[in-house]
Coordinates of C-alpha atoms and ligand atoms in Angstrom, one line a residue:
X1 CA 41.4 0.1 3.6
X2 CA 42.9 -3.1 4.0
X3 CA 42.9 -6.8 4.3
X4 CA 46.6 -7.3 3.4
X5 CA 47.0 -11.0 4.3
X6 CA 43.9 -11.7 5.8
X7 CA 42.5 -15.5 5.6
X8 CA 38.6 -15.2 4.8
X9 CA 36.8 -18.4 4.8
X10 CA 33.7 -17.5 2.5
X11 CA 31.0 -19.6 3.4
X12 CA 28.0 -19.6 0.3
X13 CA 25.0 -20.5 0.8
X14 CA 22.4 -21.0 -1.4
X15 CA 20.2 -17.7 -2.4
X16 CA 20.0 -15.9 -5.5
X17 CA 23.0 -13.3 -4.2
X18 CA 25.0 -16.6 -4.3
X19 CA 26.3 -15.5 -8.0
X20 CA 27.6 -12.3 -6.4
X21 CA 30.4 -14.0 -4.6
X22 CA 32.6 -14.0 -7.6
X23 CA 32.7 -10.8 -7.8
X24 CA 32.7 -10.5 -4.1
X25 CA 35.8 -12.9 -4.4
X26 CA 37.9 -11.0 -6.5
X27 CA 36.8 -7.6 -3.9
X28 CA 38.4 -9.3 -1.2
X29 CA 41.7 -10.6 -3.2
X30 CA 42.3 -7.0 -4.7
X31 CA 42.0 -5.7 -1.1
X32 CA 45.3 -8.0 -0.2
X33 CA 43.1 -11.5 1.3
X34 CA 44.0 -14.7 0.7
X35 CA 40.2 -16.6 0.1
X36 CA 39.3 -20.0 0.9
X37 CA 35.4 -20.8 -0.5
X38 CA 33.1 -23.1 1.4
X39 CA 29.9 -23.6 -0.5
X40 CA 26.2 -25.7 0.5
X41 CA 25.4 -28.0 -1.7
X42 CA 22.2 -25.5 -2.6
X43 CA 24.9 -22.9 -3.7
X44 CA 26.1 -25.1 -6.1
X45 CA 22.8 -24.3 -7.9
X46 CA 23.6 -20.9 -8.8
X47 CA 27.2 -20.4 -9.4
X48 CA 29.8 -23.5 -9.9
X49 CA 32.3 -24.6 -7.5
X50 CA 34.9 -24.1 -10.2
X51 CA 34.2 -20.2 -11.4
X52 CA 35.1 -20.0 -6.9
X53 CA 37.6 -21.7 -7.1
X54 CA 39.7 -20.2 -10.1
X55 CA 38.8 -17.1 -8.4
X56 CA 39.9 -17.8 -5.2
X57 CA 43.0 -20.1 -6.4
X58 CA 42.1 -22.5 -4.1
X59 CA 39.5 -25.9 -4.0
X60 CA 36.5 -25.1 -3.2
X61 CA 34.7 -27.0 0.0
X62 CA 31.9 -29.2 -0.8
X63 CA 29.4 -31.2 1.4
X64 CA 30.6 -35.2 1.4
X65 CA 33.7 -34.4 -1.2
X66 CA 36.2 -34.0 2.1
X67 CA 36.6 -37.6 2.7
X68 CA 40.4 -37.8 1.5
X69 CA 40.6 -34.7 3.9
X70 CA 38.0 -35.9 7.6
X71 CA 39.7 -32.9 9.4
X72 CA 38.6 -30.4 7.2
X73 CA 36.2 -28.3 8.8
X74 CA 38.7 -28.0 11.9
X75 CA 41.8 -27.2 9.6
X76 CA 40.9 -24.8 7.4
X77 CA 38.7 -23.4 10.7
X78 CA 42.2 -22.8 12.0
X79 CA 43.6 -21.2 8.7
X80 CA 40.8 -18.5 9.0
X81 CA 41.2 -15.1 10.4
X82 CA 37.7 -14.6 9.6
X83 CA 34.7 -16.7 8.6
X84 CA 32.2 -14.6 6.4
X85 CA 29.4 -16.1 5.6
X86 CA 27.7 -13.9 2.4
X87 CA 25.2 -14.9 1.2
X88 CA 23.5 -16.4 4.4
X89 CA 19.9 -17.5 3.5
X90 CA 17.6 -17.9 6.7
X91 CA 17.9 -21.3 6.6
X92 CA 21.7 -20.9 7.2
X93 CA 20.7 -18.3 9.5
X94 CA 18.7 -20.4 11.8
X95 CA 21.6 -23.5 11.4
X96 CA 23.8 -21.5 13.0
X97 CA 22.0 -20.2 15.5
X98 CA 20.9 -23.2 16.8
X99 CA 24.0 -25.0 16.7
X100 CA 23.7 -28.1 14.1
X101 CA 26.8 -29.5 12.4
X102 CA 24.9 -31.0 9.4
X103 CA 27.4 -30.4 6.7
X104 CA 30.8 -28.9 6.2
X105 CA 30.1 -24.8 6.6
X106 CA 28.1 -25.5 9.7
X107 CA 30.7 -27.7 10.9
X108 CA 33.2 -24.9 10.0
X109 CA 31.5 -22.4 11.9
X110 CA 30.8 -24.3 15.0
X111 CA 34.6 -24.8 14.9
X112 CA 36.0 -21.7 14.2
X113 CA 37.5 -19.4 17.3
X114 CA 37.5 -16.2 14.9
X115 CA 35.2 -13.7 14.4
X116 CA 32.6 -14.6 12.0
X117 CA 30.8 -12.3 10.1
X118 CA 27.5 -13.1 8.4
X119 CA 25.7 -11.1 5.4
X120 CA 22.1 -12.1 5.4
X121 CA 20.0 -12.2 1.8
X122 CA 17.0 -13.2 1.8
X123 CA 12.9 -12.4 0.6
X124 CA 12.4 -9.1 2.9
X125 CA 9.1 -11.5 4.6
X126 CA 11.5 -13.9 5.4
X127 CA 14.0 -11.6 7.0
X128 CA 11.2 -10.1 8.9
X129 CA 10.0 -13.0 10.0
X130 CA 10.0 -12.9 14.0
X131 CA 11.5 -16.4 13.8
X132 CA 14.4 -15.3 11.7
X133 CA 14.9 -11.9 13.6
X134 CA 15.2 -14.0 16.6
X135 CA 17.7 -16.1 15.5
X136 CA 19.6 -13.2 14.3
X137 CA 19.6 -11.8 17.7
X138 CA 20.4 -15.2 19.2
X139 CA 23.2 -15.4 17.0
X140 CA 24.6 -11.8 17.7
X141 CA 24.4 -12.4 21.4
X142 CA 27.1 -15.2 20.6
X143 CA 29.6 -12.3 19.1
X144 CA 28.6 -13.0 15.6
X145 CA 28.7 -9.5 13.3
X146 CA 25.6 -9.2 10.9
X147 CA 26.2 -6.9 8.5
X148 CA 23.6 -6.0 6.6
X149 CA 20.7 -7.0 4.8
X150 CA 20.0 -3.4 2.4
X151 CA 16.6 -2.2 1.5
X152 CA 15.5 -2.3 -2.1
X153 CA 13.8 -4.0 -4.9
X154 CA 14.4 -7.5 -4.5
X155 CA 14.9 -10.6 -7.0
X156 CA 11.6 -11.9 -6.8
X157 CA 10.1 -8.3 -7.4
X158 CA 9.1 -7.5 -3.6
X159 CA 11.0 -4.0 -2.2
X160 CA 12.2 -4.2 1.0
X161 CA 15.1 -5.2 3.6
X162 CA 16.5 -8.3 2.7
X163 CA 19.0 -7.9 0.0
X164 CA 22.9 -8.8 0.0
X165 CA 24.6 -5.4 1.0
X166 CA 26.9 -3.6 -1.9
X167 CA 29.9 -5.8 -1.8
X168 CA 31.8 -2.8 -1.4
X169 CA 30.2 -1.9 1.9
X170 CA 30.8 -5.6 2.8
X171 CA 34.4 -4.9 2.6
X172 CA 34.6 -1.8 4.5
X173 CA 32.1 -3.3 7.0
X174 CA 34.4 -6.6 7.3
X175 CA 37.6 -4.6 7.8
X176 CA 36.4 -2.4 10.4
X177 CA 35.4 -5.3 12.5
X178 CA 38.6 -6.9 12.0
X179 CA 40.0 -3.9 13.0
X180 CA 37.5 -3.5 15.7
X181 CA 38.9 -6.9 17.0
X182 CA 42.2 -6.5 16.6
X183 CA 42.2 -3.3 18.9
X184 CA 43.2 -1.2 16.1
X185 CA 42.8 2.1 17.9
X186 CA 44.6 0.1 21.0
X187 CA 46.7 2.6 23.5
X188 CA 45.5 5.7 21.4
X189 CA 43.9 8.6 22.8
X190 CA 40.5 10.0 21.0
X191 CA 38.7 13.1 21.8
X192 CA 35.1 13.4 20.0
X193 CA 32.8 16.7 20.1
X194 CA 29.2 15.6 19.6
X195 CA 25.5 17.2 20.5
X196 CA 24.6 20.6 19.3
X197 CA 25.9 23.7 21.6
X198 CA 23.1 26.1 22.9
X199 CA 23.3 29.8 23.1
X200 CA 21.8 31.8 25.7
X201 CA 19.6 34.5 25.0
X202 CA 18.2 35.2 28.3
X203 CA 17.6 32.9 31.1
X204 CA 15.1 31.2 29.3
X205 CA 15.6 31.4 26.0
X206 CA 18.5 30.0 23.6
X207 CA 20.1 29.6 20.1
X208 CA 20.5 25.7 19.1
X209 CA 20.2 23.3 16.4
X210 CA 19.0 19.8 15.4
X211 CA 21.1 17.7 16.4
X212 CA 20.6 15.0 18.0
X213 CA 24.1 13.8 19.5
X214 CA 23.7 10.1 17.6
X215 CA 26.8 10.2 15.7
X216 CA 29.1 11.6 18.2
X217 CA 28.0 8.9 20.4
X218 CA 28.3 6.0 18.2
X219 CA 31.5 7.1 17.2
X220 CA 32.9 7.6 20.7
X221 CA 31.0 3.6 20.7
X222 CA 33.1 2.5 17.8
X223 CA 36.7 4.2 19.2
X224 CA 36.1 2.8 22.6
X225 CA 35.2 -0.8 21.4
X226 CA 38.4 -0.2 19.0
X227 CA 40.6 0.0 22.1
X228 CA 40.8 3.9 22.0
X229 CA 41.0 5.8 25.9
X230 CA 37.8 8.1 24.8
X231 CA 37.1 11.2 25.7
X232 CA 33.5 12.5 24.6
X233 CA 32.7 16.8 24.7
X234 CA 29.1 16.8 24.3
X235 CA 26.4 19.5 23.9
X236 CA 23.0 18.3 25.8
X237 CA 21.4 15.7 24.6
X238 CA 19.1 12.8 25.3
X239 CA 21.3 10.1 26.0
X240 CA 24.2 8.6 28.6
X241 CA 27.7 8.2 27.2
X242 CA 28.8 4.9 26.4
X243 CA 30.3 3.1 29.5
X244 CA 34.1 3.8 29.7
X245 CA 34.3 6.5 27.6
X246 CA 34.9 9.9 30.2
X247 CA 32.2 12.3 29.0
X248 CA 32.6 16.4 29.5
X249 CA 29.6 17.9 29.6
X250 CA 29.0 21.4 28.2
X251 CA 26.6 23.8 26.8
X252 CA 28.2 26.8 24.7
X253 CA 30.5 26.8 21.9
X254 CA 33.1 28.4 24.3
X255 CA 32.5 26.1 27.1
X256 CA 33.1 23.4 24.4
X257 CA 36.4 25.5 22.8
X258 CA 37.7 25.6 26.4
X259 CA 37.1 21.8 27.7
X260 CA 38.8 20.9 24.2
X261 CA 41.8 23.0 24.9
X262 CA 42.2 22.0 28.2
X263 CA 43.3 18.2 26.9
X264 CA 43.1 18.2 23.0
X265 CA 47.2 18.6 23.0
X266 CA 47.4 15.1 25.1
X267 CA 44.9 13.0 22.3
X268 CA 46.6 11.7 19.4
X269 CA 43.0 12.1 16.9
X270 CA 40.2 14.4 17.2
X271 CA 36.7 14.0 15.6
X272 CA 34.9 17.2 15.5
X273 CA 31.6 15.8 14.8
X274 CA 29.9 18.5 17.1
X275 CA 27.1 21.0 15.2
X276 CA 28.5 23.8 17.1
X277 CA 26.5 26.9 17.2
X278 CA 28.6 29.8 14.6
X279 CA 27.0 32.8 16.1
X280 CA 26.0 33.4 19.9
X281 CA 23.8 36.3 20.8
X282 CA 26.3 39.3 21.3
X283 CA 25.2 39.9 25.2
X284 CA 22.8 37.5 26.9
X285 CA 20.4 39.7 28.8
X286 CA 20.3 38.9 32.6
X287 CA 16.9 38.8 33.4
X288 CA 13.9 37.1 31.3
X289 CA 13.1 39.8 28.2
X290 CA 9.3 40.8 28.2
X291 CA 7.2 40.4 25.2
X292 CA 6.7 44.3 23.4
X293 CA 4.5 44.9 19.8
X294 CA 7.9 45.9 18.5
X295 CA 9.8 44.0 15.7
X296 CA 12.8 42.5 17.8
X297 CA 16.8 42.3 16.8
X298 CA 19.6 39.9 18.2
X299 CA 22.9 40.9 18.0
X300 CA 24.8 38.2 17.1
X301 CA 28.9 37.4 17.0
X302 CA 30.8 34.8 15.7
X303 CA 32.1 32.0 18.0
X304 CA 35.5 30.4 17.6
X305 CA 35.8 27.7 15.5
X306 CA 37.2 24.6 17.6
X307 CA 38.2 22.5 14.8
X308 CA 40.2 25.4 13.0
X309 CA 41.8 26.2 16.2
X310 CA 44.0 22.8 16.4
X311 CA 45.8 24.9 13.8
X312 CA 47.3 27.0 16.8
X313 CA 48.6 24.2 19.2
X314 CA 52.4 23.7 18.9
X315 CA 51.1 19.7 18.0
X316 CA 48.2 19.2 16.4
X317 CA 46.6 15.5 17.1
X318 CA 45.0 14.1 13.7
X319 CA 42.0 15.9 12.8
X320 CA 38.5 14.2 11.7
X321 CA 36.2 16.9 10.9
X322 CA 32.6 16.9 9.6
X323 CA 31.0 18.6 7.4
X324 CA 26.8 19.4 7.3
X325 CA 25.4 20.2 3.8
X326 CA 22.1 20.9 2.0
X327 CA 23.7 21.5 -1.4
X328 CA 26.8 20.9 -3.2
X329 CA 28.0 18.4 -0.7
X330 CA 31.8 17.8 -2.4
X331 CA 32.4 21.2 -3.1
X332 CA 31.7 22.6 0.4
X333 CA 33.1 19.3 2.1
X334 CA 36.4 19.8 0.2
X335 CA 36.8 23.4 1.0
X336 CA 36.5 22.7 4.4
X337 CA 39.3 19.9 4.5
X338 CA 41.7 22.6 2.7
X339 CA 40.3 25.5 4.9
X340 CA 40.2 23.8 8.1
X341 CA 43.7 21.7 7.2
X342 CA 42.0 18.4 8.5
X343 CA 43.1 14.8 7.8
X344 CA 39.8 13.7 7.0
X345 CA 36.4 15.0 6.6
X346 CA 33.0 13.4 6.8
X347 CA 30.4 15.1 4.0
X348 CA 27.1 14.5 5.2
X349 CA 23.9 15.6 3.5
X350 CA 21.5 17.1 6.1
X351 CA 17.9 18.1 5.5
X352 CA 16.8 15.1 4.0
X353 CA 14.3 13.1 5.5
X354 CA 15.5 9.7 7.2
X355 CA 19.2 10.6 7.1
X356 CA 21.5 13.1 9.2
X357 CA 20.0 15.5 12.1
X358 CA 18.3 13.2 15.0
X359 CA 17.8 10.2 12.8
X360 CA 18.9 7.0 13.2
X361 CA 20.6 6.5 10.3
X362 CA 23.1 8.5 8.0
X363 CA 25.2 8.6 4.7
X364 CA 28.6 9.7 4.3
X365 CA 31.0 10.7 1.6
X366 CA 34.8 10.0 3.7
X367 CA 36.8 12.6 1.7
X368 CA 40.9 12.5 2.5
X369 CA 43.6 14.3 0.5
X370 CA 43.7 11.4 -1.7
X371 CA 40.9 9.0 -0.4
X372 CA 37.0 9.0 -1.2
X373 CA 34.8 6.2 0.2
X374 CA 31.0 6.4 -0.2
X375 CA 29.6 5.1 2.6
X376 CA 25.7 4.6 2.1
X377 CA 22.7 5.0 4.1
X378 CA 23.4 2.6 7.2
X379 CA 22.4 3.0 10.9
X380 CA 24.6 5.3 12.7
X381 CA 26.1 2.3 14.7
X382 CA 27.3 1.0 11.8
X383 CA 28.4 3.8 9.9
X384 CA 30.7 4.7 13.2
X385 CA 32.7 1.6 13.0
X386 CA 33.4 1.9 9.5
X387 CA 34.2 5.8 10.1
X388 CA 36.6 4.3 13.2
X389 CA 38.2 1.9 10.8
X390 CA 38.9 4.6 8.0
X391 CA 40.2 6.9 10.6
X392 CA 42.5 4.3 12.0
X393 CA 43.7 3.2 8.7
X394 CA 44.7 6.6 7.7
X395 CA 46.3 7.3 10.6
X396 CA 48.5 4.5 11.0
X397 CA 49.4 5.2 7.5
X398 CA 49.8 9.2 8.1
X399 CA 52.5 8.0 10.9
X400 CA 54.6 5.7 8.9
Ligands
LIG501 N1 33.1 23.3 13.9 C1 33.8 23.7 15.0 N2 33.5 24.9 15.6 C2 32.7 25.7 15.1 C3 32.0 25.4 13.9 C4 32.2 24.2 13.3 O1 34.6 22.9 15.5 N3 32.5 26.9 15.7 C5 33.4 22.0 13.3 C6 32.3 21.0 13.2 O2 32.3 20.2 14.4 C7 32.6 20.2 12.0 C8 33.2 21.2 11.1 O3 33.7 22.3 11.9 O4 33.5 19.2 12.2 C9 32.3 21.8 10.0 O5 31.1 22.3 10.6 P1 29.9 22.8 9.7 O6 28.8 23.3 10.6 O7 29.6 21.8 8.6 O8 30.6 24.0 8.9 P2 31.0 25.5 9.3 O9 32.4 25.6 9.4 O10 30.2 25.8 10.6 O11 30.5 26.3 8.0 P3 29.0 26.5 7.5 O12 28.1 26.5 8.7 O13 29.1 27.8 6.8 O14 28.7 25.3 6.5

């Protein structure tokens, strides 16, 4: 993951998460960014200008100290690749929203033409607040990214959504929308499996599992909004494919096996994040099978595995696979990466309630053959485009 000469204009506001931003500082330098710090005069009350600005090596921007400098807010709008605002308080929240220039950072952001990112912390009544969730949305209908808030126990003792988001995840989150912006999967071709597979029985009657397609979607989202040309294999489920993104519709592991071969050798990364059936019903029985007192037996057979079968091809495209776990997550998630020979596997813990199988959000582990990056419970929109951003990353870097 990197930020390797990035300009990030850190705008502080003043919350309690404002003493993070040091540490969130040094995040972003060690990552390869070059930090400029913008801080609100309430900011100032809970963490000096000078810890940020021996941090960030650079003066910090105050409110009313820019007189020697009146250009300020538009020069160092230009410098920025980026404008992340962490912590944004509501009351920053609702400035920018609604447009006001009433002091350097919201000067700043109404002048700056790059993406800006803002990570909200607040009280979780506050961030609830229909007045605060409305500027939110007003503000992401502009193209700002919010990234966050997390749920949890909160500085003033209430539990709930509100607080600052691991600074960790802030960095993976800001550099897979950078890299969302800057096209990163540009001129690439992506196939994703996604959906469960279903295995007839009899004309009625089928083999299937839990899943709900969510991931594989979002992910096709992420790759197509990264610049990727998309193609998305998908089991049935309950949803349209996102728009420009072609979509191959199947319903059996080998209908699945067979639209994958048929172009997998053309794509230059494929995400097997499918829940393919492993066993179909050896002979699926023509006519509807009639109820009988007796104890009943299906035969069942292995189905190929699609993800092992890249193996075969003369070229094999880079290979994302997933991997669905009750127990010993690593372990299992590991030996498939060696068994499998993929690039990159996503360990995800099913059968917990709230996470994984037709849920909206999920939790990852990214394991590489030297890469591990936790990526905690998010919604599965978000956890895509950090997944698309990892996978890009180590691609690019696979092909140098
Ligand atoms: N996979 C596949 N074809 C199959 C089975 C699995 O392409 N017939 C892919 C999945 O899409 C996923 C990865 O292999 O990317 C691992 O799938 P998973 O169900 O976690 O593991 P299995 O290999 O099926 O092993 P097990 O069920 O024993 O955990």
């Amino acid at each position: 993951m990197s930020l390797q000469g990035k300009h990030i204009l850190l705008g502080v506001s003043g919350g309690i998460a404002a003493y993070k931003s040091a540490e969130l500082i040094r995040l972003l330098v060690k990552h390869g960014a070059q930090v400029r710090v913008v801080m609100t005069h309430s900011a100032t009350q809970f963490i000096t200008p000078l810890t940020l600005a021996t941090l960030s090596q650079h003066p910090v921007g105050l409110d009313g100290e820019d007189l020697d400098e009146p250009m300020r807010h538009i020069d160092w709008a230009r410098w920025a690749d980026v404008v992340l605002l962490a912590p944004a308080t509501a009351q920053r929240i609702a400035l920018m929203a609604h447009g006001f220039a009433s002091d350097l950072l919201s000067t700043l952001c109404l002048a700056a033409e790059c993406p800006v990112v803002v990570c909200p912390a607040m009280n979780q009544a506050m961030w609830s607040n229909p007045a605060t969730q409305a500027n939110v949305a007003r503000l992401e209908g502009y193209g700002v990214a919010i990234i966050g808030p997390e749920a949890g126990e909160q500085a003033c003792g209430e539990i709930g959504a509100g607080r600052l988001l691991t600074l960790t995840e802030i960095v993976v989150q800001l550099t897979a929308h950078l890299n969302s912006a800057e096209q990163c999967l540009a001129g690439k071709k992506v196939m994703i499996t996604a959906g469960p597979t279903i295995e007839a029985i009899d004309p009625v009657r089928f083999l299937s599992n839990h899943s709900s397609g969510k991931m594989g979607y979002a992910l096709a989202q992420a790759a197509y909004s990264a610049g990727a040309e998309v193609t998305l294999v998908s089991g049935p489920v309950a949803m349209s494919a996102p728009a420009g993104v072609t979509l191959v519709s199947v319903h059996s592991a080998e209908q699945m096996f067979n639209a994958v071969q048929a172009s997998v050798q053309q794509m230059d990364i494929f995400i097997g994040c499918a829940a393919v059936a492993d066993y179909r019903p050896e002979s699926v029985q023509s006519q509807k099978i009639k109820k009988s007192p007796e104890v009943m037996t299906i035969q069942l057979t292995p189905t190929i595995d699609i993800l092992a079968s890249l193996n075969d091809l003369p070229t094999k495209p880079f290979a994302v696979g997933f991997a669905a776990e009750t127990q010993n997550i690593k372990d299992y998630a590991l030996g498939k990466l060696e068994a499998k020979k993929c690039d990159l596997i996503m360990a995800n813990h099913v059968g917990i309630e709230g996470t994984g199988f037709g849920s909206d959000d999920n939790a990852v582990t990214v394991l590489g053959h030297d890469l591990q990056i936790e990526l905690p419970k998010q919604s599965k929109t978000m956890l895509a485009r950090a997944m698309i951003s990892i996978i890009a990353d180590t691609y690019k870097q696979r092909k140098l």
